XYZ file of C-alpha atoms in Angstrom:
500
model
C 4.613 -27.984 -18.594
C 4.154 -26.036 -16.252
C 5.919 -26.722 -12.942
C 5.298 -26.877 -8.844
C 8.407 -25.079 -9.027
C 6.959 -22.661 -11.649
C 3.980 -21.755 -8.819
C 6.625 -22.222 -5.948
C 8.684 -18.974 -7.690
C 5.510 -16.954 -8.453
C 4.369 -17.522 -5.066
C 7.993 -16.241 -3.873
C 7.019 -13.329 -6.215
C 4.054 -12.272 -4.030
C 5.948 -12.475 -0.855
C 8.901 -10.201 -1.957
C 5.849 -7.900 -3.036
C 4.168 -8.351 -0.003
C 6.948 -7.515 2.264
C 7.345 -4.127 -0.086
C 3.665 -3.581 0.274
C 4.525 -3.414 3.985
C 7.021 -0.465 3.860
C 4.008 1.241 2.276
C 2.117 0.645 5.387
C 4.377 1.306 8.148
C 3.281 4.979 8.573
C 6.362 6.372 6.405
C 4.294 6.218 3.310
C 0.866 6.826 2.575
C -1.192 5.983 -0.909
C -4.373 7.138 -1.855
C -7.382 5.034 -1.613
C -7.335 4.473 -4.911
C -4.093 3.087 -4.816
C -4.918 1.132 -1.765
C -7.453 -0.555 -3.911
C -5.478 -1.176 -6.597
C -2.739 -2.809 -4.330
C -5.372 -5.253 -3.068
C -6.710 -5.919 -5.949
C -3.741 -6.713 -7.523
C -2.418 -8.816 -4.847
C -5.981 -10.792 -4.881
C -5.790 -11.429 -8.749
C -2.151 -12.939 -7.672
C -3.497 -15.016 -5.550
C -6.255 -16.291 -7.608
C -4.064 -16.890 -10.290
C -1.762 -18.759 -8.615
C -4.091 -20.935 -7.645
C -5.743 -21.511 -10.989
C -2.589 -21.934 -11.990
C -2.010 -25.356 -9.804
C -4.718 -26.640 -11.421
C -3.449 -26.031 -14.681
C -0.488 -28.411 -14.064
C -2.370 -31.376 -14.061
C -4.277 -30.593 -17.443
C -1.106 -28.934 -19.068
C 0.157 -32.818 -19.145
C -2.891 -33.395 -21.840
C -1.135 -30.416 -23.836
C 2.118 -30.026 -24.281
C 2.801 -28.024 -26.559
C 0.690 -25.169 -24.617
C 1.914 -26.090 -21.515
C 5.597 -25.819 -23.254
C 4.204 -22.004 -24.040
C 2.626 -21.358 -20.830
C 6.153 -22.245 -18.902
C 8.245 -19.500 -21.017
C 5.077 -17.114 -21.190
C 4.760 -17.621 -16.878
C 8.886 -17.548 -16.032
C 8.943 -14.118 -17.901
C 6.256 -13.177 -16.020
C 7.845 -13.957 -12.880
C 11.145 -12.143 -13.800
C 9.574 -9.024 -14.451
C 6.622 -9.409 -11.446
C 10.393 -9.330 -9.281
C 11.575 -6.790 -11.062
C 8.770 -4.328 -10.285
C 8.660 -5.261 -7.042
C 12.376 -5.051 -6.530
C 11.719 -1.384 -8.052
C 9.154 -0.332 -5.640
C 10.660 -1.783 -2.497
C 13.417 0.541 -3.127
C 11.710 3.522 -3.220
C 9.921 2.522 0.019
C 12.951 4.453 2.077
C 13.586 6.849 4.413
C 14.758 10.237 2.480
C 12.889 9.400 -0.976
C 11.803 12.354 -2.386
C 7.951 11.517 -3.941
C 9.124 12.277 -7.378
C 11.332 9.260 -7.023
C 8.325 7.064 -5.974
C 6.746 8.178 -8.396
C 9.198 7.676 -10.766
C 8.961 4.166 -9.268
C 5.509 3.491 -9.218
C 5.332 4.639 -13.070
C 8.370 2.418 -13.939
C 6.465 -0.870 -12.139
C 3.686 0.169 -13.936
C 5.047 0.066 -17.376
C 6.651 -3.623 -16.171
C 3.526 -4.902 -14.923
C 1.663 -3.413 -18.402
C 3.710 -5.524 -19.960
C 3.232 -9.144 -18.370
C -1.046 -8.394 -19.389
C -2.722 -10.517 -19.553
C -1.233 -12.606 -16.959
C -1.464 -9.968 -13.970
C -3.212 -7.461 -15.827
C -1.836 -3.177 -16.487
C -3.233 -1.600 -13.609
C -1.037 -1.975 -10.752
C -1.540 1.489 -9.727
C -4.324 4.072 -10.750
C -3.209 7.036 -8.090
C -0.624 9.670 -9.112
C 0.462 10.822 -5.790
C 2.466 8.595 -2.765
C 2.864 11.218 0.308
C 5.464 10.753 2.724
C 4.903 11.077 6.107
C 8.029 10.355 7.886
C 8.879 8.853 11.294
C 7.592 11.578 13.757
C 9.805 9.665 16.380
C 7.866 11.261 19.281
C 7.726 14.709 18.024
C 6.188 17.030 15.378
C 9.560 17.427 12.828
C 8.906 18.674 9.415
C 10.813 16.574 7.119
C 12.780 17.968 3.873
C 12.872 15.538 1.308
C 15.853 14.394 -0.921
C 16.757 16.862 -3.532
C 14.393 19.228 -1.896
C 11.693 18.919 -4.802
C 9.367 17.876 -2.170
C 8.630 18.691 1.831
C 6.681 17.025 3.895
C 4.909 18.887 6.620
C 3.871 16.774 9.565
C 0.813 14.184 7.821
C 0.864 16.956 4.219
C 3.433 16.972 1.457
C 3.801 19.688 -0.753
C 5.303 19.466 -4.376
C 5.381 21.777 -7.300
C 3.011 20.617 -10.408
C 0.773 21.835 -13.086
C -2.578 21.126 -14.252
C -1.820 21.205 -17.631
C -3.691 24.541 -17.942
C -1.781 26.888 -15.040
C 2.251 26.633 -14.922
C 4.035 24.819 -12.266
C 2.416 25.720 -9.136
C 2.363 24.588 -5.308
C 0.273 21.698 -4.300
C -0.659 19.958 -1.278
C -1.480 16.488 -0.258
C -2.506 14.200 2.299
C -2.223 10.945 0.127
C -6.014 10.584 0.463
C -7.827 10.421 -2.843
C -9.237 13.634 -3.886
C -6.901 15.641 -1.237
C -4.651 17.121 -3.904
C -5.169 21.374 -3.474
C -3.471 23.718 -5.671
C -2.873 26.049 -2.579
C -0.932 28.754 -4.226
C -1.966 29.033 -7.767
C -0.298 32.901 -6.933
C -0.222 33.205 -10.944
C -2.169 32.100 -13.033
C -2.010 31.452 -16.823
C 1.060 29.473 -18.419
C 4.016 30.446 -16.374
C 3.365 29.591 -13.006
C 5.437 30.479 -9.830
C 7.866 27.849 -10.166
C 10.432 26.947 -13.192
C 9.127 23.191 -14.951
C 12.409 20.789 -13.769
C 13.913 23.352 -11.269
C 13.923 22.299 -8.110
C 11.791 24.894 -5.303
C 13.561 26.541 -2.622
C 11.927 25.750 0.265
C 11.805 24.706 3.750
C 9.728 23.625 6.671
C 9.506 24.821 10.060
C 6.919 24.880 12.827
C 4.246 23.566 10.664
C 4.495 26.258 7.968
C 6.301 25.918 4.366
C 8.004 28.445 3.439
C 9.360 28.903 -0.055
C 10.363 31.522 -2.764
C 7.946 31.980 -5.759
C 7.498 34.272 -8.721
C 5.177 36.496 -9.482
C 5.392 40.020 -12.223
C 4.093 42.030 -9.306
C 6.660 41.336 -6.637
C 9.682 39.613 -8.195
C 11.011 36.421 -6.609
C 10.132 36.636 -3.004
C 9.250 34.607 0.597
C 6.293 33.041 0.928
C 4.705 30.600 3.360
C 1.964 27.993 3.430
C -0.120 25.707 5.928
C -1.265 23.576 3.243
C -4.457 25.266 2.485
C -5.361 28.417 0.367
C -6.488 31.129 3.088
C -2.976 30.196 4.355
C -0.548 30.546 1.599
C 0.442 34.089 1.597
C 3.410 36.561 0.465
C 5.315 36.850 3.652
C 7.352 39.914 2.818
C 8.836 41.696 -0.482
C 11.996 41.556 1.104
C 12.963 43.995 -2.175
C 9.974 45.938 -2.613
C 8.477 45.841 -6.468
C 8.629 43.760 -9.496
C 12.694 43.411 -8.618
C 14.026 39.652 -6.937
C 15.261 39.190 -3.564
C 18.029 36.590 -3.643
C 17.461 34.347 -0.886
C 18.825 31.210 0.051
C 20.200 29.208 2.632
C 16.925 28.680 4.242
C 16.449 25.755 7.334
C 14.453 25.373 10.385
C 16.594 26.283 13.842
C 14.546 26.005 17.091
C 11.113 25.878 15.053
C 12.098 29.422 13.322
C 12.839 29.867 9.827
C 16.520 31.342 9.123
C 17.458 32.203 5.442
C 20.456 34.981 4.097
C 19.381 37.893 1.341
C 22.009 38.975 -0.375
C 22.921 42.381 -2.054
C 25.151 42.742 -4.015
C 28.617 41.151 -2.010
C 26.935 42.203 1.566
C 25.004 39.143 2.752
C 22.539 39.137 5.710
C 20.939 36.681 7.823
C 17.114 36.896 8.563
C 14.603 35.521 10.693
C 10.883 34.049 10.539
C 8.013 32.834 12.626
C 5.899 32.820 9.642
C 4.412 36.524 10.026
C 5.483 39.271 8.625
C 5.980 41.215 11.468
C 8.442 38.293 12.695
C 10.247 38.346 9.655
C 13.276 40.242 10.299
C 17.062 40.682 9.515
C 18.900 39.861 12.255
C 22.854 40.764 11.251
C 25.272 40.933 8.193
C 27.333 37.672 8.360
C 29.644 38.200 5.219
C 30.945 40.254 2.800
C 32.459 38.823 -0.605
C 31.163 35.382 -1.671
C 27.715 34.235 -0.559
C 27.557 32.085 2.774
C 26.788 28.644 2.059
C 26.989 24.730 3.750
C 24.110 25.841 6.254
C 23.924 22.887 9.192
C 22.349 22.194 12.012
C 23.766 20.954 15.187
C 23.540 21.384 18.595
C 20.460 24.202 18.368
C 23.119 26.779 16.327
C 23.941 26.845 12.619
C 27.116 26.445 11.301
C 27.921 27.826 7.946
C 31.039 29.030 5.850
C 31.045 32.312 4.876
C 33.342 35.517 4.259
C 35.194 38.548 6.090
C 37.266 41.006 4.862
C 39.398 40.320 8.462
C 39.292 36.200 8.131
C 38.456 35.160 5.016
C 36.556 32.149 4.471
C 36.123 30.264 7.584
C 33.825 28.621 9.418
C 31.278 30.505 11.675
C 28.137 29.401 13.943
C 24.491 31.528 14.885
C 22.482 30.857 17.635
C 20.188 33.110 15.591
C 20.827 36.304 17.158
C 23.161 38.851 16.713
C 25.089 38.748 19.083
C 25.502 35.080 19.163
C 26.777 34.601 15.726
C 30.522 34.108 15.919
C 33.694 32.658 14.088
C 34.218 29.369 14.908
C 37.417 28.976 14.124
C 40.136 30.959 12.754
C 42.317 28.074 10.659
C 44.142 30.286 8.771
C 44.704 33.182 10.790
C 44.328 36.714 9.235
C 42.782 37.605 5.675
C 44.023 33.791 4.549
C 40.819 30.906 3.977
C 40.646 27.496 4.909
C 37.757 27.290 2.563
C 36.113 24.433 4.619
C 34.216 21.582 3.002
C 31.745 18.513 3.471
C 30.077 19.991 6.798
C 28.714 16.493 8.368
C 27.202 16.482 11.834
C 27.790 13.728 13.833
C 26.288 13.183 16.959
C 27.458 15.950 18.894
C 30.278 16.836 16.646
C 30.620 18.319 13.594
C 33.370 16.835 11.152
C 34.652 19.543 7.982
C 37.583 19.561 5.428
C 39.908 22.689 5.851
C 43.018 23.908 4.115
C 46.384 25.372 5.298
C 49.310 26.413 3.588
C 51.247 23.668 5.321
C 49.152 21.092 5.993
C 46.978 20.827 2.657
C 43.517 20.114 2.898
C 42.652 17.332 6.121
C 40.077 16.273 8.303
C 38.887 18.489 11.154
C 36.552 18.783 13.984
C 34.749 21.104 16.427
C 32.734 20.469 18.864
C 32.239 21.870 22.629
C 35.676 21.292 23.316
C 37.078 23.698 20.200
C 38.433 22.938 16.906
C 41.109 20.931 15.917
C 42.756 18.910 13.085
C 42.211 15.265 13.587
C 44.757 14.583 11.700
C 47.696 15.090 9.016
C 47.406 11.636 7.240
C 49.561 13.088 4.016
C 52.486 14.390 6.217
C 53.491 17.861 4.519
C 51.352 20.540 1.828
C 49.962 17.336 0.021
C 46.138 16.977 0.569
C 45.007 14.169 2.329
C 41.056 14.494 1.667
C 41.390 16.398 -1.913
C 38.031 17.482 -3.364
C 37.231 15.362 -6.018
C 33.878 13.748 -7.256
C 33.798 10.931 -5.729
C 35.100 12.208 -2.668
C 33.021 11.750 0.767
C 32.339 11.896 4.321
C 29.315 10.307 5.953
C 27.633 10.081 9.361
C 28.300 6.503 11.418
C 27.922 5.953 14.966
C 28.819 9.601 15.715
C 32.013 9.790 13.560
C 32.724 9.499 10.248
C 33.785 7.510 7.649
C 35.825 9.233 4.779
C 38.086 8.558 1.830
C 41.968 10.100 2.419
C 44.950 9.475 0.666
C 48.659 9.065 2.230
C 52.068 8.572 0.637
C 52.138 4.710 1.437
C 48.756 3.305 1.191
C 47.239 5.646 -1.801
C 43.432 6.424 -1.765
C 41.623 4.046 0.901
C 38.722 3.926 3.350
C 39.014 5.770 6.507
C 37.215 6.354 10.328
C 37.366 8.629 12.697
C 35.094 9.541 16.128
C 37.141 12.554 16.063
C 39.998 12.031 18.811
C 41.636 9.310 16.247
C 42.247 8.104 12.292
C 41.939 4.473 11.518
C 42.165 3.354 8.239
C 39.628 0.897 6.827
C 40.759 -1.049 4.093
C 43.998 -1.555 2.097
C 42.150 -2.702 -1.538
C 45.419 -2.033 -4.076
C 48.429 -2.764 -1.827
C 51.207 -0.114 -2.447
C 50.863 3.421 -2.552
C 48.449 3.342 -5.429
C 45.066 4.627 -5.127
C 41.919 2.507 -4.843
C 39.282 3.859 -7.120
C 35.777 5.214 -4.695
C 32.407 5.042 -6.096
C 31.642 8.502 -4.405
C 28.536 9.571 -2.045
C 26.111 8.509 -4.392
C 27.737 4.217 -3.471
C 28.149 4.787 -0.264
C 25.668 4.610 2.951
C 26.109 3.871 6.783
C 23.942 0.853 7.825
C 24.072 0.700 11.923
C 27.610 0.416 13.136
C 28.782 -0.817 9.289
C 29.468 0.822 6.498
C 28.879 -0.103 2.611
C 30.683 1.570 -0.151
C 32.013 0.708 -3.848
C 35.117 0.211 -5.044
C 37.297 -0.602 -8.017
C 41.132 -1.670 -7.487
C 43.856 -1.010 -9.848
C 43.569 -4.503 -11.338
C 39.891 -3.339 -12.560
C 37.969 -5.208 -10.056
C 34.967 -3.640 -9.212
C 32.611 -4.701 -6.165
C 30.547 -2.702 -3.383
C 32.095 -3.705 0.289
C 30.532 -3.659 3.811
C 32.976 -2.958 6.426
C 32.906 -2.495 9.957
C 34.363 0.365 11.535
C 37.462 -2.420 12.749
C 38.025 -2.641 9.385
C 36.204 -6.318 9.220
C 35.551 -6.541 4.916
C 32.775 -8.901 2.777
C 31.722 -8.716 -0.464
C 28.362 -8.178 -1.180
C 27.196 -10.878 -3.615
C 23.116 -11.461 -4.733
C 21.677 -14.006 -2.754
C 23.435 -17.347 -4.753
C 26.769 -15.714 -3.518
C 26.754 -14.368 -7.917
C 29.184 -11.184 -7.987
C 27.837 -8.013 -8.963
C 29.498 -6.264 -11.612
C 27.536 -3.131 -11.340
C 25.944 -1.428 -8.369
C 24.995 2.237 -7.779
C 22.654 4.894 -5.646
C 23.224 3.056 -2.065
C 20.378 3.691 0.543
C 20.413 2.415 3.799
C 16.987 2.006 5.393
C 16.475 0.318 8.687
C 18.844 -2.263 8.659
C 18.931 -3.075 5.083
C 20.815 -1.816 2.250
C 18.893 -1.120 -1.162
C 21.365 -0.388 -4.145
C 20.655 -0.729 -8.520
C 22.955 -3.951 -8.801
C 23.826 -6.401 -12.028
C 24.759 -9.441 -11.210
C 27.881 -10.687 -13.202
């Protein structure tokens, strides 16, 4: 029959969802009023159901067969309820895109629908969950996750189709009825965006800048303040129907910076939101296109190529005179091919390649640019480029994967002055197989990662910067046979996982 333990488990399920909903009320995420009404109604229904179920405990003794059936049904409901709550909680994190949150809502709604008639099948009715972001005392616009969605103070921008037109620019404050097609610039089924392709856009100083395509102007630079009147073509940089090749859009000191490529020549532009202020600053490279634009200390760092210096790390403060080579790591026309640009504190960490030292960890700061260590002595790469290679910022330094001839591939920490090996999960020169950047995340001054040792044992771990390590397990101590998509939010680590 239905037991008090079943009711208690249902109460725990409600508490789990309450914590997820609390995340939705912190100011980081806003929902439409229809979503809020559905949330509160669902919680009220659950509270009433728990109370009603308590009274059914006494009645269940009089009908053993029906009670046993109810036990199975409600136990299954509890499992599904917790599953849906976990999905919602994992999506309620800083950095998650609106697309990710919508997907979580759709999956949770599907699970709740499967529980019907016990808890109903209408958890959410709204279609849009809007990200506000923590302004931390300043109105800093925030680009989210994959770049598919951009938050601008209290308004979200996203590409969507209403079914009649193609994918156009929409905006919403998250309130019911606030959705607005602000940039329906190419009426008809084609639209200005391509379905399934992340738009090229960035937020700067209260404006959204993006590239959009029309038959008349090709692909060019547009801007929007979230209204139809404030959404327009900023500049037809390549006049007429031909398109401009625009990339590397990034905010610096309130202005938008981007690159425009003309054949093998690449130019840096700046805009403050008007045609008059959208200007070419300088030619910044020839040959391969510049990439990896990263903002640090009022400068943009990027990788580009020139005939005299090859592909090296460069820096600009947004002016013609303020664009310069950071370091010619491989002097002359040879290239060091910098990768993995990672700002942490007042330092920029990256990897670079030399003919005698291989690819190793470098750091650039106000004192200059230097190799931190030759982790694998000689010309062999200490930090080879692999799908599972990562460098993550932690407490003014970085945690990264690297190899040496005695310990193989392991986890390291550097503050920019020295290097400390944090793990030796696979003793001796054999490599430990790490889970890559999607299974790695900093949590305060600790670092979570996933790895598989040479004996085939997989596990997620948590380590401090001194190498004190512990397994991450389930609440009841069970090992996790699978985990992925590590995301740190506050003092918590969220992941997709399965218990052994």
